[in-house]
PDB file of C-alpha atoms in Angstrom:
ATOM      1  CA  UNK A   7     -23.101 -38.669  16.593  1.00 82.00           C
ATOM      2  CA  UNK A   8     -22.113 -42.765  16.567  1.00 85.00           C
ATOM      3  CA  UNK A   9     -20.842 -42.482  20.035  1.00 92.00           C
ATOM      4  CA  UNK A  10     -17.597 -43.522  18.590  1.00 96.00           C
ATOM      5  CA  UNK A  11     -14.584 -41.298  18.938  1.00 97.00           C
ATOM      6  CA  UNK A  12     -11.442 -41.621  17.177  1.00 97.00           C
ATOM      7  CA  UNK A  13      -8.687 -39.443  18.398  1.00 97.00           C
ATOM      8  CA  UNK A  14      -7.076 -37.806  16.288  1.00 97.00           C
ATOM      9  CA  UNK A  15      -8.832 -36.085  13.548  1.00 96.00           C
ATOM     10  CA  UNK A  16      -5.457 -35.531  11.330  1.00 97.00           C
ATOM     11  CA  UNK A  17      -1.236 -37.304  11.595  1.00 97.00           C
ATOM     12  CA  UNK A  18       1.000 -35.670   9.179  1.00 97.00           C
ATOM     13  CA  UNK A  19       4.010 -38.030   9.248  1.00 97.00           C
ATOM     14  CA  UNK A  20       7.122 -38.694   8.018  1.00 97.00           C
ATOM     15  CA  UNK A  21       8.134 -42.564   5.964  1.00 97.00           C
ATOM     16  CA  UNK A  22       9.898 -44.482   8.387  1.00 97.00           C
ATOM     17  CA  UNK A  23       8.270 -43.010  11.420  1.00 97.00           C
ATOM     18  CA  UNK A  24       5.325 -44.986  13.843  1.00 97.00           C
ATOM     19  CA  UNK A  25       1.863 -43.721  15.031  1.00 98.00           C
ATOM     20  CA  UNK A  26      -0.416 -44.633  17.454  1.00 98.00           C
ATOM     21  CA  UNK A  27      -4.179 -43.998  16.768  1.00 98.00           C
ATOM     22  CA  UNK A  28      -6.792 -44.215  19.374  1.00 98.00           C
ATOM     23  CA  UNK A  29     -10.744 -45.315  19.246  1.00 98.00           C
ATOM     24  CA  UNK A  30     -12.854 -45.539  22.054  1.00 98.00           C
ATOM     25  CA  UNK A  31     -16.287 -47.420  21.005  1.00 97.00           C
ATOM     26  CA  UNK A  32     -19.664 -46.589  22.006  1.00 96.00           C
ATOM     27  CA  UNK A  33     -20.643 -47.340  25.448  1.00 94.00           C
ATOM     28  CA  UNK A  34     -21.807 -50.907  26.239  1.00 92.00           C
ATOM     29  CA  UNK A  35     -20.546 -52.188  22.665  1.00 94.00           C
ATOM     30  CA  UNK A  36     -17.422 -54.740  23.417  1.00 94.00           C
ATOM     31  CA  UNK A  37     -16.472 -55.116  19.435  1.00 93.00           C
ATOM     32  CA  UNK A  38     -13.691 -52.581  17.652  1.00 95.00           C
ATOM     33  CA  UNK A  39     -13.322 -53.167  14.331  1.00 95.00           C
ATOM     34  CA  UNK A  40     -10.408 -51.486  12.709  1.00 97.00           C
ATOM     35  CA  UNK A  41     -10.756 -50.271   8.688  1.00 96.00           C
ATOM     36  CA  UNK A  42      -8.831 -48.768   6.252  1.00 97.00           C
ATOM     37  CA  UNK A  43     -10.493 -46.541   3.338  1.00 95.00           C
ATOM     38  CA  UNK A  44      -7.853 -45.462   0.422  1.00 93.00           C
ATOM     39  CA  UNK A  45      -8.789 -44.152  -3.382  1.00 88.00           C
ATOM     40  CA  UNK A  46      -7.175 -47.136  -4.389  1.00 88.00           C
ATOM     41  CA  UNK A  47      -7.725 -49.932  -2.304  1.00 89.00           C
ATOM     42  CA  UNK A  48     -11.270 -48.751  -0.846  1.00 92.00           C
ATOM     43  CA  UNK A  49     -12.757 -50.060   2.701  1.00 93.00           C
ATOM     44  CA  UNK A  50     -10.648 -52.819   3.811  1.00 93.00           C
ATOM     45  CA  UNK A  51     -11.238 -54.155   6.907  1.00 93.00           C
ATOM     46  CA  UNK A  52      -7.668 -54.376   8.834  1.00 95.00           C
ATOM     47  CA  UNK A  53      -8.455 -56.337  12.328  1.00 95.00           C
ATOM     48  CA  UNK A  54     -11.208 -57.024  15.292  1.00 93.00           C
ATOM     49  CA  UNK A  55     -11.322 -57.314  18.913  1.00 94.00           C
ATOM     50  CA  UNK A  56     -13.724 -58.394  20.830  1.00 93.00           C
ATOM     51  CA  UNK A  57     -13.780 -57.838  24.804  1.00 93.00           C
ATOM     52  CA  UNK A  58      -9.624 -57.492  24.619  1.00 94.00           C
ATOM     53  CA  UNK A  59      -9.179 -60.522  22.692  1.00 94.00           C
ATOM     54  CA  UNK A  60      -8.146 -60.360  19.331  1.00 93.00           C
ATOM     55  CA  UNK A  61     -11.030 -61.625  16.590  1.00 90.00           C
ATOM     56  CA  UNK A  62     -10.066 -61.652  13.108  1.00 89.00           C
ATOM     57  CA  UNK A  63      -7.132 -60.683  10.797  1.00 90.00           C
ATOM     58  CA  UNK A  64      -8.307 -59.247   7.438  1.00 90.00           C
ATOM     59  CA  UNK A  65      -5.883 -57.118   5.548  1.00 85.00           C
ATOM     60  CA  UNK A  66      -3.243 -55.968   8.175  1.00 93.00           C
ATOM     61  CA  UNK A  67       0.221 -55.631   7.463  1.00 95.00           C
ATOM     62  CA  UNK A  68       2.949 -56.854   9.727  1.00 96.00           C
ATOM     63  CA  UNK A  69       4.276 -53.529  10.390  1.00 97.00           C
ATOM     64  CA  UNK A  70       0.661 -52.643  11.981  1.00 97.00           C
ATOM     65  CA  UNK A  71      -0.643 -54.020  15.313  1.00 97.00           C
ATOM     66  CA  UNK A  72      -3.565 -53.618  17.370  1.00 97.00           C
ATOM     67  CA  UNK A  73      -4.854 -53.794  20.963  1.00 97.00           C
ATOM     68  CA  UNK A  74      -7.887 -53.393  22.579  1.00 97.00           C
ATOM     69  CA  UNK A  75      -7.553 -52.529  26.278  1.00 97.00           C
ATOM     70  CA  UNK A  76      -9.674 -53.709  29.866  1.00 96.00           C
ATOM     71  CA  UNK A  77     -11.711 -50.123  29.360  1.00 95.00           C
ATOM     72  CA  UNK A  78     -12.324 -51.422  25.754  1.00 96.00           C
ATOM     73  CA  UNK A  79     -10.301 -48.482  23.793  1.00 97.00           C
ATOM     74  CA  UNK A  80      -8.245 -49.946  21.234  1.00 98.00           C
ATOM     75  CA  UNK A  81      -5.125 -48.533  19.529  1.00 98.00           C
ATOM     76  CA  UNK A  82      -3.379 -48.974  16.122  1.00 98.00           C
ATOM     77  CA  UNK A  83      -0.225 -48.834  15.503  1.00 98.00           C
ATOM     78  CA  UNK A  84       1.536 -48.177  12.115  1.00 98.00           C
ATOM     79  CA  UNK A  85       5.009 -48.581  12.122  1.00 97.00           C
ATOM     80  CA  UNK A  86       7.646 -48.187   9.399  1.00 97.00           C
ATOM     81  CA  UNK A  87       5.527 -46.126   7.508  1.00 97.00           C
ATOM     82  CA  UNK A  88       5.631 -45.794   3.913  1.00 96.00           C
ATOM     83  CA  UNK A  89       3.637 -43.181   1.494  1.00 96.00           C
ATOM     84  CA  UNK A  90       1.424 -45.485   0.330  1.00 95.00           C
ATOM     85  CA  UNK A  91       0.142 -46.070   4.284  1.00 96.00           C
ATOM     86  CA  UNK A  92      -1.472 -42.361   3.766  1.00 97.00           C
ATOM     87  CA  UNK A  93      -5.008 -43.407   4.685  1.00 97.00           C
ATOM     88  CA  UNK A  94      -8.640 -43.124   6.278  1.00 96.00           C
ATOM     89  CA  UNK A  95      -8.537 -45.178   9.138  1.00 97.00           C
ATOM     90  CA  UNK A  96     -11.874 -46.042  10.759  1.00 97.00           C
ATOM     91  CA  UNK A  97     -12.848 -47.947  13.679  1.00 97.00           C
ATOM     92  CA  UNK A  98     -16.143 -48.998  14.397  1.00 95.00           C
ATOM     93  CA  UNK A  99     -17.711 -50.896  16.950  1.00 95.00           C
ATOM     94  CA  UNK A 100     -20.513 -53.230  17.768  1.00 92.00           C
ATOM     95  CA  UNK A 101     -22.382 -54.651  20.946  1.00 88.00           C
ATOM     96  CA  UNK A 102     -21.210 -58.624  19.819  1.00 79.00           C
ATOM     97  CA  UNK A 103     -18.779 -59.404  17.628  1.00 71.00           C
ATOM     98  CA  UNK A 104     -20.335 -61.642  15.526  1.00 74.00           C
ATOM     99  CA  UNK A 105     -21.504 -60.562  12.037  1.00 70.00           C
ATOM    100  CA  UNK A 106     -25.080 -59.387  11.426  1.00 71.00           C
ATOM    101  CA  UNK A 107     -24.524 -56.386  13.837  1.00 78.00           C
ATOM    102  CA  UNK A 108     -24.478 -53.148  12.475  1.00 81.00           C
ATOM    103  CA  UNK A 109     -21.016 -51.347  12.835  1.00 88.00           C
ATOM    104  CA  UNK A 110     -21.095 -48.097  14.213  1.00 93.00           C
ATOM    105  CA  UNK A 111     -18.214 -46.005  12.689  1.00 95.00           C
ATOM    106  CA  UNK A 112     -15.891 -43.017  14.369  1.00 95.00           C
ATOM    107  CA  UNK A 113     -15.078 -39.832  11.839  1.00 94.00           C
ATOM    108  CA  UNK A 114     -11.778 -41.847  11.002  1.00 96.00           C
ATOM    109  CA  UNK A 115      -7.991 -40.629  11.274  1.00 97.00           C
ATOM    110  CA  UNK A 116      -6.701 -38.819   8.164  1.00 96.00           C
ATOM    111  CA  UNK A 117      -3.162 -40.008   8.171  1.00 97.00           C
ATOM    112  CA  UNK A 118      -0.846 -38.080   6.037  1.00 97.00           C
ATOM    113  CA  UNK A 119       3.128 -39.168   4.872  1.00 97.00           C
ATOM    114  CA  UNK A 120       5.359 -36.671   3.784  1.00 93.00           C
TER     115      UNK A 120
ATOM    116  CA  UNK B   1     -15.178 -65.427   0.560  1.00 74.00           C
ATOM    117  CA  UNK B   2     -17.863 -62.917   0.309  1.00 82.00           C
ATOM    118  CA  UNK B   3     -17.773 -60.103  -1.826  1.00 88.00           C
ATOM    119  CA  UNK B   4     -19.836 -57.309  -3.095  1.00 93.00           C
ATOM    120  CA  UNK B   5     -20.490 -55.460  -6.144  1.00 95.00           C
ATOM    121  CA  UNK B   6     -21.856 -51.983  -6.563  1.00 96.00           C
ATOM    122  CA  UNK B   7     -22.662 -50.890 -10.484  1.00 93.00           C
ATOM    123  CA  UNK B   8     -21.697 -47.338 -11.010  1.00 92.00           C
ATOM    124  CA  UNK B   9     -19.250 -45.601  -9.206  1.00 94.00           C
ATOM    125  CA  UNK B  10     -21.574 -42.555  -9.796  1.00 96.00           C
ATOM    126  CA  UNK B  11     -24.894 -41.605 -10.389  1.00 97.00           C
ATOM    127  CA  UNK B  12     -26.761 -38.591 -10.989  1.00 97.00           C
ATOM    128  CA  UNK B  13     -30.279 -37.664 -10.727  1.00 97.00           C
ATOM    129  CA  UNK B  14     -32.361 -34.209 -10.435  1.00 97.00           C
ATOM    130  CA  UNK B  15     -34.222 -33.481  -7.120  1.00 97.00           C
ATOM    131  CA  UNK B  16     -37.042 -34.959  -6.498  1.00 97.00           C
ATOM    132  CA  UNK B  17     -36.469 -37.858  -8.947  1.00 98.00           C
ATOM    133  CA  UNK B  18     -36.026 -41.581  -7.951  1.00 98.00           C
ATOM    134  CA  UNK B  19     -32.754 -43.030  -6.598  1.00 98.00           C
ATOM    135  CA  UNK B  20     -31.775 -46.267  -7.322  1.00 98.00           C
ATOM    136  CA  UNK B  21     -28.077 -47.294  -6.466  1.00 98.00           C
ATOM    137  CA  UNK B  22     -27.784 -51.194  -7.257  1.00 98.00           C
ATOM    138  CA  UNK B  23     -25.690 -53.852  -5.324  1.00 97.00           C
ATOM    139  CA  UNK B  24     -24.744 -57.754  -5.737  1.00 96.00           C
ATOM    140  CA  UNK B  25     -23.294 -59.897  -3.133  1.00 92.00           C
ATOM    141  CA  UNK B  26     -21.557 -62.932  -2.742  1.00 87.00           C
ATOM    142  CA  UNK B  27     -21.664 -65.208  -0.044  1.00 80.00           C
ATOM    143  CA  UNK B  28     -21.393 -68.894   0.652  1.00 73.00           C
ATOM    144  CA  UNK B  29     -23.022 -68.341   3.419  1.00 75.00           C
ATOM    145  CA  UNK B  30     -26.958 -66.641   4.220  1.00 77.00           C
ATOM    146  CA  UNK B  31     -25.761 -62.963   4.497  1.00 84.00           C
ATOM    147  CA  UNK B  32     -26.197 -60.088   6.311  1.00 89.00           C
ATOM    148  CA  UNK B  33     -26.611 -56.902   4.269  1.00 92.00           C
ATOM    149  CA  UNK B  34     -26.250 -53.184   5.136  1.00 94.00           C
ATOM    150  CA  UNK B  35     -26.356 -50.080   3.088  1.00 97.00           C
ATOM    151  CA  UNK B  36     -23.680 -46.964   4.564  1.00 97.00           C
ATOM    152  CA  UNK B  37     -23.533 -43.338   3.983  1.00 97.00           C
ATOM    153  CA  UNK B  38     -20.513 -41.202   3.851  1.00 95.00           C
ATOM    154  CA  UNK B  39     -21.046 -37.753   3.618  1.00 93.00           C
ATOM    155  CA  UNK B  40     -17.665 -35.258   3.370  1.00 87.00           C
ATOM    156  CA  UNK B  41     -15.345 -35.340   6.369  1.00 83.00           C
ATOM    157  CA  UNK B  42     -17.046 -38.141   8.333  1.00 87.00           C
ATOM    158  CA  UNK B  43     -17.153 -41.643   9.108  1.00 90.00           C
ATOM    159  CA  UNK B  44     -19.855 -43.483   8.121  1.00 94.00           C
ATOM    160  CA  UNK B  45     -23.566 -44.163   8.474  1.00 94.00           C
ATOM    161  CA  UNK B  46     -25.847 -46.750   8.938  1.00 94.00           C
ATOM    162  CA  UNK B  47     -28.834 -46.495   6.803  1.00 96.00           C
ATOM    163  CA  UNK B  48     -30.386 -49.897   6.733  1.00 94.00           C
ATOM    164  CA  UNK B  49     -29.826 -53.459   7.357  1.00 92.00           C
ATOM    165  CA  UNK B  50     -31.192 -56.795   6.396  1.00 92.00           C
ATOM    166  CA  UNK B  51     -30.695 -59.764   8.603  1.00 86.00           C
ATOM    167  CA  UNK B  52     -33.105 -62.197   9.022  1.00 82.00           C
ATOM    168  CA  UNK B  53     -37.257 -62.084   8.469  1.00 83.00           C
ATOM    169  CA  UNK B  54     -38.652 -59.171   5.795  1.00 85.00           C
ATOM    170  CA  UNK B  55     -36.651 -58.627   2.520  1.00 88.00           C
ATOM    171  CA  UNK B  56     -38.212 -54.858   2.530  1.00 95.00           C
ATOM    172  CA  UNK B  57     -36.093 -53.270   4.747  1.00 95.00           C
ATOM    173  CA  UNK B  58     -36.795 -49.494   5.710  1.00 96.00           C
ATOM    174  CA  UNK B  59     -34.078 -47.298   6.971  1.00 95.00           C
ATOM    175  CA  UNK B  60     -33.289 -43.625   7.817  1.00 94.00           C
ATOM    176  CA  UNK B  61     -33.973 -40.241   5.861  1.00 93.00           C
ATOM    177  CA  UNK B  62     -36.864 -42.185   3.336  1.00 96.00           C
ATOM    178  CA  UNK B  63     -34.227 -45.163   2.027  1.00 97.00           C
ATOM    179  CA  UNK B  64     -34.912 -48.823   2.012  1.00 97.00           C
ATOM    180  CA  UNK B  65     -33.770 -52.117   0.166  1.00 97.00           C
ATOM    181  CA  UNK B  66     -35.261 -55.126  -0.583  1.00 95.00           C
ATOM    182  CA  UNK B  67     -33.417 -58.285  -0.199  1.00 93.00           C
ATOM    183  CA  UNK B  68     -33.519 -60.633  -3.780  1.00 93.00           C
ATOM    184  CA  UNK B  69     -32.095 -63.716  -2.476  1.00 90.00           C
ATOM    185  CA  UNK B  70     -32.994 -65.359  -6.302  1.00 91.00           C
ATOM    186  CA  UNK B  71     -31.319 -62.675  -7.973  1.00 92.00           C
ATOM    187  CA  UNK B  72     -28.086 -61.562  -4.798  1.00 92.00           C
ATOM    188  CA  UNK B  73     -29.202 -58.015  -4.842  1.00 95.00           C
ATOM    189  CA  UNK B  74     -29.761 -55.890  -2.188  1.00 96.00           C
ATOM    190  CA  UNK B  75     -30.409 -52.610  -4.333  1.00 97.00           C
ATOM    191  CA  UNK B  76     -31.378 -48.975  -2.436  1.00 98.00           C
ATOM    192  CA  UNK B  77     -34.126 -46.882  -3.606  1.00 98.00           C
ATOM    193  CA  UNK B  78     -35.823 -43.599  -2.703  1.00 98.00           C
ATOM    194  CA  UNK B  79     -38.806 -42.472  -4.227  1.00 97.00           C
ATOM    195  CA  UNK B  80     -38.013 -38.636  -4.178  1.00 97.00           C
ATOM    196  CA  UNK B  81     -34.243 -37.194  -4.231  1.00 97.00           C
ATOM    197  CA  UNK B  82     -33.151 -34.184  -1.978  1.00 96.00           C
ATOM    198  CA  UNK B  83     -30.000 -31.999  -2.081  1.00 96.00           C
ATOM    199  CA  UNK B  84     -28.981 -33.414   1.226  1.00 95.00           C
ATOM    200  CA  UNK B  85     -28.683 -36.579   0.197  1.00 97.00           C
ATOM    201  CA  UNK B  86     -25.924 -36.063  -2.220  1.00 97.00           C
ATOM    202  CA  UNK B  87     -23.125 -38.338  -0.660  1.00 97.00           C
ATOM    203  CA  UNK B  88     -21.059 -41.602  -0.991  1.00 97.00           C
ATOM    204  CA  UNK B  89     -23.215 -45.079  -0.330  1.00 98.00           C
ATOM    205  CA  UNK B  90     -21.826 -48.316   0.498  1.00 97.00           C
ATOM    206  CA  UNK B  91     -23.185 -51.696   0.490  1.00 96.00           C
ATOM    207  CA  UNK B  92     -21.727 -54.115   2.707  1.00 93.00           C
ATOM    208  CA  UNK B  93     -22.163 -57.932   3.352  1.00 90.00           C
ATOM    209  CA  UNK B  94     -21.171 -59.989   6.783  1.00 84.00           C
ATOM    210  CA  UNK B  95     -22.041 -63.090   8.322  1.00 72.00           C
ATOM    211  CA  UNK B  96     -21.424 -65.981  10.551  1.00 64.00           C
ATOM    212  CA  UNK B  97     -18.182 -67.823  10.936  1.00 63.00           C
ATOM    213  CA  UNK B  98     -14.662 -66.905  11.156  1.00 59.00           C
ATOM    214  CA  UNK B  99     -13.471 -64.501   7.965  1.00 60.00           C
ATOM    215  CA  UNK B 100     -17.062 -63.480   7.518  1.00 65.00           C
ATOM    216  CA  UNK B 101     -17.578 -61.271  10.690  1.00 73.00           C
ATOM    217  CA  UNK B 102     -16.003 -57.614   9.451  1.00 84.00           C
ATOM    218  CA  UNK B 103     -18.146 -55.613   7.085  1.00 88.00           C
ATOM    219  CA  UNK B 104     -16.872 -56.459   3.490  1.00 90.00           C
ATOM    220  CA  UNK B 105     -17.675 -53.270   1.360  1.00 93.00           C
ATOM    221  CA  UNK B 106     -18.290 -52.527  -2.361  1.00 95.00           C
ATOM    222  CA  UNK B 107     -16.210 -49.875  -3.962  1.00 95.00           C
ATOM    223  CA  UNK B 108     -19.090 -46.877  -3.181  1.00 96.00           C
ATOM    224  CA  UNK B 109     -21.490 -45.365  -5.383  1.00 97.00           C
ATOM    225  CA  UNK B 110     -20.967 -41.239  -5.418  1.00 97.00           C
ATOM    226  CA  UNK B 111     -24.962 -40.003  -5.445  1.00 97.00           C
ATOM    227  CA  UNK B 112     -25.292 -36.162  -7.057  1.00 97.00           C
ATOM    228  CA  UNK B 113     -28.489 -34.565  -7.107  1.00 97.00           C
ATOM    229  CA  UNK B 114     -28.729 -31.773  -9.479  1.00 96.00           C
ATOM    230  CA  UNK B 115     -31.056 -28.991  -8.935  1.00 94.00           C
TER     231      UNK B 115
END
């Protein structure tokens, strides 16, 4: 167990609609880092916070956004969805947020679009 | 940029048998390397990392990786392959600065052990 917990497990969707996915990091760590795995695109990393202030942008889209609250869970939200948004999403968090820290990763959100 | 490079997308050996899954890296930068496991279902796993100080780096479950600064490698090895540790393995890089603090991942190496 990481001590991460990503809520929830499976999101069977409809294109056009939004979702809202929910991480909660491991106690004490003040980093979420957001990823997305796909068979085509592989692990991407998508967007950091770091102690509610947002980090670094890696391959986000505009119709996604990201917050990380004063209790340190962080949502995603996908809007607008389209098929090709049918994902693993990860978070992960760390104690810092600067790199050299190991990552530890939730199960991920298996996010399905009909 | 960084970047990383796992050869073979899969590799097969027979229990008890040596595992070698191989990864290059990029980095302008001095890097920071880790090795992940994925097994069905879940997120992922640390096994290892390598930031500063000894190249051989020992991790979980009988894995480590030596860090080849000469030759950017950061290649995983096992003397002795179980069933259990059939899974996915991916080698990531990091580092300082803006842009280089997210794990940047290779595309995965699938391990089988056959019996």
């Amino acid at each position: 167990d990481s001590g991460v917990t990503q809520t929830p497990k499976h999101l069977i969707t409809a294109t056009g609609q939004r979702v809202t996915l929910r991480c909660s990091p491991r106690s004490g760590d003040l980093s979420v880092y957001w990823y997305q795995q796909s068979l085509d695109q592989g692990l991407q990393f998508l967007i950091q916070y770091y102690n509610g202030e947002e980090r670094a942008k890696g391959n986000i889209l505009e119709r996604f956004s990201a917050q990380q609250f004063p209790d340190l869970h962080s949502e995603l939200n996908l809007s607008s969805l389209e098929l090709g948004d049918s994902a693993l999403y990860f978070c992960a968090s760390s104690v810092g947020g600067q790199g050299g820290q190991p990552q530890h990763f939730g199960d991920g959100t298996r996010l399905s679009i009909l | 940029a960084q970047s990383v490079t796992q050869l073979g997308s899969h590799v097969s050996v027979s229990e008890g048998a040596l595992v070698l899954l191989r990864c290059n890296y990029s980095s302008s930068v001095p890097p920071y390397l880790f090795w992940y496991v994925q097994y069905p279902n879940q997120g992922l796993q640390l096994l290892l990392k390598y930031t500063t100080g000894a190249t051989l780096v020992k991790g979980i479950n009988g894995f480590e990786a030596e860090f080849k600064k000469s030759e950017t490698s950061f290649h995983l090895t096992k003397p002795s392959a179980h069933m259990s540790d059939a899974a996915e393995y991916f080698c990531a890089v990091s580092g300082f600065g803006t842009g280089r603090r997210a794990l940047t991942f290779g595309s995965g190496t699938r391990l089988q052990v056959q019996p």
